[in-house]
mmCIF file of N, CA and C in Angstrom:
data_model
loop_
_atom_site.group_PDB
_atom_site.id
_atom_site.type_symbol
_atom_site.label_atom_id
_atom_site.label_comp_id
_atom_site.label_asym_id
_atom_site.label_seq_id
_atom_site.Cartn_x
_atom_site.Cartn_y
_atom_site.Cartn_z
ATOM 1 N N UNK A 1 14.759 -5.008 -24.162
ATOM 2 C CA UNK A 1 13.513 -5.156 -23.414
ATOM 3 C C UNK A 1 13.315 -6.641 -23.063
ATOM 4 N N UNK A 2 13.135 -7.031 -22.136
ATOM 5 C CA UNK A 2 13.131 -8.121 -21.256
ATOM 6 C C UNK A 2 11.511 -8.992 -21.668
ATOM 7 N N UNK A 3 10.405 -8.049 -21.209
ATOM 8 C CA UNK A 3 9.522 -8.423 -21.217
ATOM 9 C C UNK A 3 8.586 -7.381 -22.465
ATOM 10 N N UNK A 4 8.142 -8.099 -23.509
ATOM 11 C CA UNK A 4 7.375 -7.397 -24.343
ATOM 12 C C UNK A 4 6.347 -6.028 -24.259
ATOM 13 N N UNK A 5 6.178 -5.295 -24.337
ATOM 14 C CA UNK A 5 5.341 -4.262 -23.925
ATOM 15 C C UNK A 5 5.155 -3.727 -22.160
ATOM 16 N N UNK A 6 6.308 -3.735 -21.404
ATOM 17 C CA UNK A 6 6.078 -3.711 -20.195
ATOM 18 C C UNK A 6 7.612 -2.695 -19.875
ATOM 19 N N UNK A 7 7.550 -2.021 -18.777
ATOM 20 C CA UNK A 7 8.055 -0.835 -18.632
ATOM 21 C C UNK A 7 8.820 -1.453 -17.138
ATOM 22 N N UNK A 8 10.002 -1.414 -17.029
ATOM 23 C CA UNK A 8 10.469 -1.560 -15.891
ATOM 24 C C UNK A 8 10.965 -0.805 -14.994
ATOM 25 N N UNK A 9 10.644 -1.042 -13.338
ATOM 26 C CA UNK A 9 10.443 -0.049 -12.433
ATOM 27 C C UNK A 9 11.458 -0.547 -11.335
ATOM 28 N N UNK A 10 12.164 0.150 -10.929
ATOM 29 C CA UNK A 10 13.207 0.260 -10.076
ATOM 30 C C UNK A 10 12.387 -0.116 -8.652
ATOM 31 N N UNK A 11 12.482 -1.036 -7.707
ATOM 32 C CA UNK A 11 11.343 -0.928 -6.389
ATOM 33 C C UNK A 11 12.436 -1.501 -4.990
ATOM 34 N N UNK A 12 12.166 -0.165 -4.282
ATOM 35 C CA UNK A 12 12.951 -0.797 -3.083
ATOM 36 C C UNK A 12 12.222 -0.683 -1.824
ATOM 37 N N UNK A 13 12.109 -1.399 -1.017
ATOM 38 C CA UNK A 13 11.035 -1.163 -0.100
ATOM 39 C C UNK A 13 11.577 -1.791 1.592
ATOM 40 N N UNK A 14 11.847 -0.870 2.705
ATOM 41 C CA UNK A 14 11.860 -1.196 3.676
ATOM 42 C C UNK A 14 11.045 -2.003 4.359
ATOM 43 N N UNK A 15 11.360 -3.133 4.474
ATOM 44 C CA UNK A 15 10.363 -3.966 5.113
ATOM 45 C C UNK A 15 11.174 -5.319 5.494
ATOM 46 N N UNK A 16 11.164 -5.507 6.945
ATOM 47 C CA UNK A 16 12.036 -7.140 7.238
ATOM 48 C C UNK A 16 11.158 -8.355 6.190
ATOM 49 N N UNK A 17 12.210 -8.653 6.458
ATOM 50 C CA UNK A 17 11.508 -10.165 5.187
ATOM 51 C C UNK A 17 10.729 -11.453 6.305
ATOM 52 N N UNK A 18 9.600 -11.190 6.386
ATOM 53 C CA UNK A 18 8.726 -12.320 6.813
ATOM 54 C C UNK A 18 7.206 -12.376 5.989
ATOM 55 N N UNK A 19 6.012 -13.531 6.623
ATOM 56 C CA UNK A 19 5.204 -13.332 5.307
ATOM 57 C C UNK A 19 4.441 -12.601 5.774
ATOM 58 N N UNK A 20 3.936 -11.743 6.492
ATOM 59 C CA UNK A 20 3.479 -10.555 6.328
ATOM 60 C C UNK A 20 3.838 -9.559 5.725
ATOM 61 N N UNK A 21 5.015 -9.198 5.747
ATOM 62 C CA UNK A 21 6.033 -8.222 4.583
ATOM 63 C C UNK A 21 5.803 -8.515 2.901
ATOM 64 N N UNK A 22 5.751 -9.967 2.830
ATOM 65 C CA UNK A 22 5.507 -10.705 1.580
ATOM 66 C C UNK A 22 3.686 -10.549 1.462
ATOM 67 N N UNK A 23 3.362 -10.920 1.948
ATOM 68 C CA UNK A 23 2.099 -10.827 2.032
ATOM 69 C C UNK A 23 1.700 -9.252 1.364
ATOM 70 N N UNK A 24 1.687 -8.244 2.288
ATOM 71 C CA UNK A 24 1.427 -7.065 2.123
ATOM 72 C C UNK A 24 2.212 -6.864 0.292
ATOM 73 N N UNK A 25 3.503 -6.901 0.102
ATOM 74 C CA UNK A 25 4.010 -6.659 -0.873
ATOM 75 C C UNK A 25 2.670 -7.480 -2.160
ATOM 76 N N UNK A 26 2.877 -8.643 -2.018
ATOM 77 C CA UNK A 26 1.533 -9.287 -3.050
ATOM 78 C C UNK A 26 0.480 -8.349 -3.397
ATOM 79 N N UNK A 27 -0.011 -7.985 -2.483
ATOM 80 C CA UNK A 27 -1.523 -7.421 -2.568
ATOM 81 C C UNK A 27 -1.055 -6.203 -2.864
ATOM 82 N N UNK A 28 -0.402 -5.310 -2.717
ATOM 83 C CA UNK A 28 0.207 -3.989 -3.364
ATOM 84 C C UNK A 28 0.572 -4.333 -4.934
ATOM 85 N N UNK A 29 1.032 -5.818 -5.459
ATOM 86 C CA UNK A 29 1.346 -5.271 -6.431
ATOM 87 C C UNK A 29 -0.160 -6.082 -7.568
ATOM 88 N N UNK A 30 -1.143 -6.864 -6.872
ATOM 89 C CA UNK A 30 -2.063 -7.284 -7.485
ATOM 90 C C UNK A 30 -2.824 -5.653 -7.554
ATOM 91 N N UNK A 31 -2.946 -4.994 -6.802
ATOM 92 C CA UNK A 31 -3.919 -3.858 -6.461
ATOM 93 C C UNK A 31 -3.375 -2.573 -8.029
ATOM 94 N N UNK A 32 -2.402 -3.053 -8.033
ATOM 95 C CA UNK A 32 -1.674 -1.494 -9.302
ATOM 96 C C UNK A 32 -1.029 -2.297 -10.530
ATOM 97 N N UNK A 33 -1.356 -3.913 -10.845
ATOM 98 C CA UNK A 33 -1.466 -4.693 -12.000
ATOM 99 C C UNK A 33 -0.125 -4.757 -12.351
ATOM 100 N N UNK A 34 0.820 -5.012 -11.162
ATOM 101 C CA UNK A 34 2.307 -5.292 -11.463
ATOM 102 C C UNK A 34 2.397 -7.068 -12.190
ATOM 103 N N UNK A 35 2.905 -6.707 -13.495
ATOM 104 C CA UNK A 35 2.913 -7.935 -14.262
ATOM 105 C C UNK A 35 3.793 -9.292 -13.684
ATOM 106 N N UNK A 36 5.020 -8.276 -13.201
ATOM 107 C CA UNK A 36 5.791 -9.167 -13.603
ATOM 108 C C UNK A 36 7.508 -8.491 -12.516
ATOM 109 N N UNK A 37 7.611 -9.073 -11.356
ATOM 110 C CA UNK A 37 8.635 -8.752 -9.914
ATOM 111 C C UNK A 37 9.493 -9.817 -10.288
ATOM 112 N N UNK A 38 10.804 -9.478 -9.528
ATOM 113 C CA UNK A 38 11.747 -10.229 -8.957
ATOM 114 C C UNK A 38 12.889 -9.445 -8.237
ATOM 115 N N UNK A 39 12.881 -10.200 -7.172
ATOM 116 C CA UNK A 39 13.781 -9.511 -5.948
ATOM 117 C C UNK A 39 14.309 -10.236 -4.646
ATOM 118 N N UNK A 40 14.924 -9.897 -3.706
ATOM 119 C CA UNK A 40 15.206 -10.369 -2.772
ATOM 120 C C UNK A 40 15.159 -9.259 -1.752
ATOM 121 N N UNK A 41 15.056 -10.328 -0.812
ATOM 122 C CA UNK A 41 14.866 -9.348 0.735
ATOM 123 C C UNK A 41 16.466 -9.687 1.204
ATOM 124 N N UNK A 42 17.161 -8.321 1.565
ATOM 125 C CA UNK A 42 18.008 -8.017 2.056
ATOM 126 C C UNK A 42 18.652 -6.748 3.024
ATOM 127 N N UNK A 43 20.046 -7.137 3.685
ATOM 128 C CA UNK A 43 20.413 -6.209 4.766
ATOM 129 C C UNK A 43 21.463 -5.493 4.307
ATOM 130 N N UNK A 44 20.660 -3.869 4.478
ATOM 131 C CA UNK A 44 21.910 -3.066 3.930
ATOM 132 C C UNK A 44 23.316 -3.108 4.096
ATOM 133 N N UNK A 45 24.326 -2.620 2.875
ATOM 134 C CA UNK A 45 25.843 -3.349 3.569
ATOM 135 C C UNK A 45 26.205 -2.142 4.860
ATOM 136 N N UNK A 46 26.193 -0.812 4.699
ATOM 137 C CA UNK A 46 26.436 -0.161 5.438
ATOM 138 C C UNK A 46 25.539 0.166 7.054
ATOM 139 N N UNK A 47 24.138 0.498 6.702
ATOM 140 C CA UNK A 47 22.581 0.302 7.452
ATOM 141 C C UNK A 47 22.475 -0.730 7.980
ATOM 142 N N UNK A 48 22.702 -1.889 7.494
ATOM 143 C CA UNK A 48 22.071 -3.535 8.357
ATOM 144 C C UNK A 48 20.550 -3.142 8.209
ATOM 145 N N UNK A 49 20.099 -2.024 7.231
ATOM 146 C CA UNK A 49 18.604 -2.081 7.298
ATOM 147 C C UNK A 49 18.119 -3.292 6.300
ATOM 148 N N UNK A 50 17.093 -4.183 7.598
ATOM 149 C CA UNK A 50 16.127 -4.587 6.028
ATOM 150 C C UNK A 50 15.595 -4.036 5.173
ATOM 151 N N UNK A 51 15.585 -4.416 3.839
ATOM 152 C CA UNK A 51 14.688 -4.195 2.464
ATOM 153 C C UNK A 51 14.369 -5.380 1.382
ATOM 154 N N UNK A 52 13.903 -4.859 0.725
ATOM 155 C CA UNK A 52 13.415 -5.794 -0.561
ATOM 156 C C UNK A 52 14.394 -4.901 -1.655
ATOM 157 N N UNK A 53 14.813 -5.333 -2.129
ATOM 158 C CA UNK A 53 15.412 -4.882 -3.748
ATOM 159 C C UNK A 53 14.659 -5.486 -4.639
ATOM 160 N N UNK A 54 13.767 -5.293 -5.917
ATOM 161 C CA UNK A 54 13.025 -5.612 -6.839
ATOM 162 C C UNK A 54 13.778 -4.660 -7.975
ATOM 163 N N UNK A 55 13.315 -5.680 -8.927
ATOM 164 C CA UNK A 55 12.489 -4.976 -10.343
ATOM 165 C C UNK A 55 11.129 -5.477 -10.383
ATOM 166 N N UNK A 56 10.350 -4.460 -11.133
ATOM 167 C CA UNK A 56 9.273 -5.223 -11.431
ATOM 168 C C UNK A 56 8.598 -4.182 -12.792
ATOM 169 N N UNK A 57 8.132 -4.966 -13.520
ATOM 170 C CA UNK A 57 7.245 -4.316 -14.710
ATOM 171 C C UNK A 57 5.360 -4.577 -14.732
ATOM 172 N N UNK A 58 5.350 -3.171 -15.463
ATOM 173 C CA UNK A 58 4.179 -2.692 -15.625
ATOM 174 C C UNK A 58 3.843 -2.168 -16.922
ATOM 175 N N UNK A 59 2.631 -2.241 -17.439
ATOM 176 C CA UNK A 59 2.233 -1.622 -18.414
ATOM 177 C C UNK A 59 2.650 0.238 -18.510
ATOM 178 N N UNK A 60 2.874 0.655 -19.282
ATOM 179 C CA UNK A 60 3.119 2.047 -19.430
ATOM 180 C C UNK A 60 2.380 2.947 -19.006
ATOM 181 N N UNK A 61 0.593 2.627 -19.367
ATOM 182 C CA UNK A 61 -0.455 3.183 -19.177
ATOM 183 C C UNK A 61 -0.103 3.683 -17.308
ATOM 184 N N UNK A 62 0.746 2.786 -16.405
ATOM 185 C CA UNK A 62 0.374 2.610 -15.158
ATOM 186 C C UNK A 62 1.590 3.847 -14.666
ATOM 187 N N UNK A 63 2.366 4.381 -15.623
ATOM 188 C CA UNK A 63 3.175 5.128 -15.134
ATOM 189 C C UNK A 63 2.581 6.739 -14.199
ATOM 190 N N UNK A 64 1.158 6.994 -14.678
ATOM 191 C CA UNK A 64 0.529 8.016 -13.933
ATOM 192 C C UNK A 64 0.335 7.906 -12.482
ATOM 193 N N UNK A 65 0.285 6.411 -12.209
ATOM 194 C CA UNK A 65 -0.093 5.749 -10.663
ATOM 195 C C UNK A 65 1.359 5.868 -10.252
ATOM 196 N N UNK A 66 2.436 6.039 -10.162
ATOM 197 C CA UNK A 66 3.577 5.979 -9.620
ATOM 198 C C UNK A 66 3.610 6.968 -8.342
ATOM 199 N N UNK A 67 3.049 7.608 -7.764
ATOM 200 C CA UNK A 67 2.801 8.930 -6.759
ATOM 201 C C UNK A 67 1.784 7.963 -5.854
ATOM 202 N N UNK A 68 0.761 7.659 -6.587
ATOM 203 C CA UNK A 68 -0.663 7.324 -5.686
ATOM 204 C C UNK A 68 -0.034 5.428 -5.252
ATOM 205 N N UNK A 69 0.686 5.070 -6.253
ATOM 206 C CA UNK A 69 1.824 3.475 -5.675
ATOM 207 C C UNK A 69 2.543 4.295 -4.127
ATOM 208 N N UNK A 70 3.779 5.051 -4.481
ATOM 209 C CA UNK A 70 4.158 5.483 -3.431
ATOM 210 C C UNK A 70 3.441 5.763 -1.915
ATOM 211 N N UNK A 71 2.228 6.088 -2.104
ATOM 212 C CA UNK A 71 1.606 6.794 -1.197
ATOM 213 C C UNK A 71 0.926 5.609 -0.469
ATOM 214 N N UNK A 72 0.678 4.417 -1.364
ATOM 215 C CA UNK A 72 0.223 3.043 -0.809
ATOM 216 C C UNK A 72 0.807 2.492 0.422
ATOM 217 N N UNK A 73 2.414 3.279 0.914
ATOM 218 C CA UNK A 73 2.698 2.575 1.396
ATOM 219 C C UNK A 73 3.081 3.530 3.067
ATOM 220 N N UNK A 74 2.506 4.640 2.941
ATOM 221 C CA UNK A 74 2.374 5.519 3.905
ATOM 222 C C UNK A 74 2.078 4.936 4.685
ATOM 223 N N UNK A 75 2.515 5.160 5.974
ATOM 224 C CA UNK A 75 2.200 4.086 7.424
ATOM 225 C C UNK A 75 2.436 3.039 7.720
ATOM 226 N N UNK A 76 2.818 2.095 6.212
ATOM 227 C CA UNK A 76 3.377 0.742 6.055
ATOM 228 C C UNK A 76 4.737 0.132 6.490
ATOM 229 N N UNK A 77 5.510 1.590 6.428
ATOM 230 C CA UNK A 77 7.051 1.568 6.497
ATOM 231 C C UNK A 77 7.521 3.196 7.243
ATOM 232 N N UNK A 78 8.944 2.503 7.813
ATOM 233 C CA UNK A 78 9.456 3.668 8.731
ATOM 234 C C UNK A 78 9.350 4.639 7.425
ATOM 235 N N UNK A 79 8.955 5.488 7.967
ATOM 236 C CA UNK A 79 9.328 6.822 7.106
ATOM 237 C C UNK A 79 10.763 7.861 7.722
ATOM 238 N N UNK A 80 11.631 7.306 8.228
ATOM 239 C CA UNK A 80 13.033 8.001 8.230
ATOM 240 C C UNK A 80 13.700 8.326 7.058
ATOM 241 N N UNK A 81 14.949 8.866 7.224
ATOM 242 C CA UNK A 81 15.572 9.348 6.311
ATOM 243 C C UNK A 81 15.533 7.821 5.134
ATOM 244 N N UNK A 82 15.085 8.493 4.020
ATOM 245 C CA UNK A 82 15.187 7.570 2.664
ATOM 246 C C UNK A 82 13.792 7.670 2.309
ATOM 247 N N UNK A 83 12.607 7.580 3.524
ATOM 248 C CA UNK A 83 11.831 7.542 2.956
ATOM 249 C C UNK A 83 10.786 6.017 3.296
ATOM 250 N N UNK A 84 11.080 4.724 3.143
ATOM 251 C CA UNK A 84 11.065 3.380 3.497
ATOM 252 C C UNK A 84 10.772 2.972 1.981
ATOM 253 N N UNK A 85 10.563 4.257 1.015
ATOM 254 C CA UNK A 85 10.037 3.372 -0.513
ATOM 255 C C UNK A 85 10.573 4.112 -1.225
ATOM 256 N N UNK A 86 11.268 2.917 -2.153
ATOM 257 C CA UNK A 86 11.840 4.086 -3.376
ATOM 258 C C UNK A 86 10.904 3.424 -4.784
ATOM 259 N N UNK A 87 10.739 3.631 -5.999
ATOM 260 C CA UNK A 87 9.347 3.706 -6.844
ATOM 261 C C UNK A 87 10.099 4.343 -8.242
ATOM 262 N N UNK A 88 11.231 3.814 -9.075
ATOM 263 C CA UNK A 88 11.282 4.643 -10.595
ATOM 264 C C UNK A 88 11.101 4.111 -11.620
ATOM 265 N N UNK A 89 11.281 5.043 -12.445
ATOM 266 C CA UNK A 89 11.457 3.735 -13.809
ATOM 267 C C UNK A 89 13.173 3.684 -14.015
ATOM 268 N N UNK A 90 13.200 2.253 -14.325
ATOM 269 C CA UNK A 90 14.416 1.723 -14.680
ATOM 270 C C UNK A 90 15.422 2.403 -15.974
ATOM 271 N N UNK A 91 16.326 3.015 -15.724
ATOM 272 C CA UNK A 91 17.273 3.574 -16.753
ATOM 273 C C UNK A 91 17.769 2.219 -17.679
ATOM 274 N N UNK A 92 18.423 1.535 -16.946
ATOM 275 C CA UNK A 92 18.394 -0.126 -17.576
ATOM 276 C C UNK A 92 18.298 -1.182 -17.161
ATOM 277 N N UNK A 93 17.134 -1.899 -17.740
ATOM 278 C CA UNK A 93 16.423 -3.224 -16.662
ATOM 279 C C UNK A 93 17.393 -3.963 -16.631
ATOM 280 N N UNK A 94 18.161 -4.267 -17.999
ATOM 281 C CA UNK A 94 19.182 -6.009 -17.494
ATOM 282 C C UNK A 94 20.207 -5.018 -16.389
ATOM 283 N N UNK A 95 20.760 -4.137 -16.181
ATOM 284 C CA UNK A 95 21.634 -3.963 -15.257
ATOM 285 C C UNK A 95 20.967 -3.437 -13.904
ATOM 286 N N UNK A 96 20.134 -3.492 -13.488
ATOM 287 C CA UNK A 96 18.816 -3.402 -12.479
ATOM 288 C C UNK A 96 18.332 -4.832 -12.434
ATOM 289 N N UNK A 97 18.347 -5.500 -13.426
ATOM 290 C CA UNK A 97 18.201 -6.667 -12.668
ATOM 291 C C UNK A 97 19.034 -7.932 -12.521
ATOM 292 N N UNK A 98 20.204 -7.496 -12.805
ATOM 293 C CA UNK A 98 21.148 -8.227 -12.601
ATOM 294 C C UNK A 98 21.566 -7.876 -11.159
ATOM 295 N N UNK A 99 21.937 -6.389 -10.787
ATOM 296 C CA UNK A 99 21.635 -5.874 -9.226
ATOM 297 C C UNK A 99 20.676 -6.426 -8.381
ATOM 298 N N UNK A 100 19.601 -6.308 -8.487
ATOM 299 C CA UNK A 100 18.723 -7.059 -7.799
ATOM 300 C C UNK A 100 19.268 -8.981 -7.421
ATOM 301 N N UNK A 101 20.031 -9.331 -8.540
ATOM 302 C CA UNK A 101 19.863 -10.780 -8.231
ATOM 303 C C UNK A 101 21.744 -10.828 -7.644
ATOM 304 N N UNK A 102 22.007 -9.642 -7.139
ATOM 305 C CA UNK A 102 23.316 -9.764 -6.539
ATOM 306 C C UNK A 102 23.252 -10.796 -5.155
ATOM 307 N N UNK A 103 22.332 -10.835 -4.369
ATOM 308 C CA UNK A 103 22.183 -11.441 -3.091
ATOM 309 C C UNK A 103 20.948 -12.712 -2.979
ATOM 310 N N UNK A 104 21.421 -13.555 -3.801
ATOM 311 C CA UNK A 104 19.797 -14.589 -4.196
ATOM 312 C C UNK A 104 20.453 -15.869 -3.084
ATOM 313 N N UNK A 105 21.554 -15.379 -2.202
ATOM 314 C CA UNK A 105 21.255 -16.322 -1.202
ATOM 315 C C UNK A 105 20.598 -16.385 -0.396
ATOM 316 N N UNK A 106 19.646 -15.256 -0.249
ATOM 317 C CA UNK A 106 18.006 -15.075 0.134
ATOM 318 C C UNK A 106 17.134 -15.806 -0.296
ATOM 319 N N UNK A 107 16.607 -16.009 0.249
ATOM 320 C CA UNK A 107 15.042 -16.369 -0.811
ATOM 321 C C UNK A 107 14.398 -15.376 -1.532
ATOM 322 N N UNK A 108 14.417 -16.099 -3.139
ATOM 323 C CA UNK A 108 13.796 -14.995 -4.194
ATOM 324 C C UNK A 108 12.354 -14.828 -3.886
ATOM 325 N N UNK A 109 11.921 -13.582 -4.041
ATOM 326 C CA UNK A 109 10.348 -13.384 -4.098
ATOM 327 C C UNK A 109 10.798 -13.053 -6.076
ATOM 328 N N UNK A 110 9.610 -14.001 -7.001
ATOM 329 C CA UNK A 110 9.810 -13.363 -8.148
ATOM 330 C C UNK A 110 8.458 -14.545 -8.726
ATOM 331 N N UNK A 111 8.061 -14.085 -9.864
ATOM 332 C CA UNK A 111 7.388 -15.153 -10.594
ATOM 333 C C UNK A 111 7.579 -14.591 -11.850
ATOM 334 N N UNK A 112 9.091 -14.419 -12.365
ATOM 335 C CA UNK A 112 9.592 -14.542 -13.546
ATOM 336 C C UNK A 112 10.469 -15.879 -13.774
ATOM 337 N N UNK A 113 10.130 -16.358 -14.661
ATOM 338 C CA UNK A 113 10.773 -18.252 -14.693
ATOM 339 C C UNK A 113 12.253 -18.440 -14.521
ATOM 340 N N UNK A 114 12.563 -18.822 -14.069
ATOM 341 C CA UNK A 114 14.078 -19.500 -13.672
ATOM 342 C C UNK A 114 14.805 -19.293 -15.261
ATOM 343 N N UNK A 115 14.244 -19.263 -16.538
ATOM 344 C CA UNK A 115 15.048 -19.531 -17.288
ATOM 345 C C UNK A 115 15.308 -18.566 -17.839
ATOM 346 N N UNK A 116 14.420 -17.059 -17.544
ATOM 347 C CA UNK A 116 14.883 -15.926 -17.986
ATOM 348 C C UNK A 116 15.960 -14.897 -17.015
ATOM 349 N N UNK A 117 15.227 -15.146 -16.132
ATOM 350 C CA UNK A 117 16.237 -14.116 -14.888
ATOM 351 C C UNK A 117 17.635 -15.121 -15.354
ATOM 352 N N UNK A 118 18.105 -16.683 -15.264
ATOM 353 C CA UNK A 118 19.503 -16.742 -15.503
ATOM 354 C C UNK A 118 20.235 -16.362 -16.891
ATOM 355 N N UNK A 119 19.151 -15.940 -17.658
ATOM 356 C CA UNK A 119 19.825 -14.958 -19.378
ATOM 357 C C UNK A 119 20.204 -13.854 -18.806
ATOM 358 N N UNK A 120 20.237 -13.360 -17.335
ATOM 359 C CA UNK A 120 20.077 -11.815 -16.929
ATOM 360 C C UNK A 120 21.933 -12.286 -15.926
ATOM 361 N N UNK A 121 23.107 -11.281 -16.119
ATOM 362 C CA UNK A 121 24.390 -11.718 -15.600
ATOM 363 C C UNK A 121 23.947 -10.555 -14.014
ATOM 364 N N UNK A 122 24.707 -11.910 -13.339
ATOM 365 C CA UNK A 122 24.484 -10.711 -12.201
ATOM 366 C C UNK A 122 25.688 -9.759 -11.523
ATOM 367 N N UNK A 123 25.089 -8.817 -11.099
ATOM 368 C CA UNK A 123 26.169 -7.800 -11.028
ATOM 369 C C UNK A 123 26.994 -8.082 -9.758
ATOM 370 N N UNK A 124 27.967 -7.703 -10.231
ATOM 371 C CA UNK A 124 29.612 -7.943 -9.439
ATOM 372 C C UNK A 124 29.857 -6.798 -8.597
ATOM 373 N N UNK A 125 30.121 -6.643 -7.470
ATOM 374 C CA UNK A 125 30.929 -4.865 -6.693
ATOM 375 C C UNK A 125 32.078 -5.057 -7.299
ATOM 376 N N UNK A 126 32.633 -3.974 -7.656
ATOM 377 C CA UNK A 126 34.120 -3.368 -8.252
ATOM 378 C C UNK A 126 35.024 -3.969 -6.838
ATOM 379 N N UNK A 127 34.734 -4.289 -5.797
ATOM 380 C CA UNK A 127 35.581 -4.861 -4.653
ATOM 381 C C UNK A 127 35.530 -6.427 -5.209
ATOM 382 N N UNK A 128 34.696 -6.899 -5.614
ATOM 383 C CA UNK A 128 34.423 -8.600 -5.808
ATOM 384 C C UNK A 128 35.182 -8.598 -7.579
ATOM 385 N N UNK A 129 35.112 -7.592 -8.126
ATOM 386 C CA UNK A 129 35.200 -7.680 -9.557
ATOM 387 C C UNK A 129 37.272 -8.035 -9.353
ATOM 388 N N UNK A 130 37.767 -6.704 -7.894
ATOM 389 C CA UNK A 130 39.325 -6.821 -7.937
ATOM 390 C C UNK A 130 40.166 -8.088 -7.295
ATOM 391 N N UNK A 131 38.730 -8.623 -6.770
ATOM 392 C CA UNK A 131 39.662 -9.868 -5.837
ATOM 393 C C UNK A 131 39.244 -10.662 -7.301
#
């Protein structure tokens, strides 16, 4: 566990990376008491779609809001195939968030300190792992 008493949530969200995108993302996660994000805005390898890749944690209590989170973002994002929001809980945060910090030649959106995300290894593609 990364962060003491806090539950980590898988968050992917269609949205080009400018500060309205950022913007909107803020106030979504002040509004449902997200403790604690880190992610980057990036272009799918296959899609070229923009997204955000996150983790982010929450109190446990907040796991009932996960439907009425989703629904926050109705109208916000293409709703095509995928959906524009994906919303879980994390099977395992350090390897979710080592994924997440695969592409940090983006600019990070995060306000987890520099000195914990680099305790976190970041994940390699099995193509990058053979070269």
């Amino acid at each position: 566990m990364i962060f003491e008493g806090l539950t980590a949530y898988s968050f992917r969200i269609d949205l080009s990376n400018n500060e309205q995108s950022t913007a909107e993302i803020v106030k979504f996660f002040e509004k449902y008491n997200v403790s604690k994000y880190y992610g980057n805005p990036e272009l799918g390898e296959e899609t070229n779609k923009p997204h955000y890749q996150m983790i982010i944690w929450m109190s446990s209590k907040q796991t009932k809001e996960i439907t009425k989170m989703r629904n926050y973002w109705r109208g916000k994002v293409m709703t095509k195939k995928g959906g524009g929001v994906s919303l879980k809980k994390a099977r395992d945060e350090r390897k979710l968030f080592g994924y997440c910090r695969k592409e940090e030649k983006n600019s990070i959106f995060t306000n987890v300190s520099k000195e914990i995300y680099l305790k976190i290894k970041k994940y390699e593609s099995i193509d990058a792992v053979k070269v």
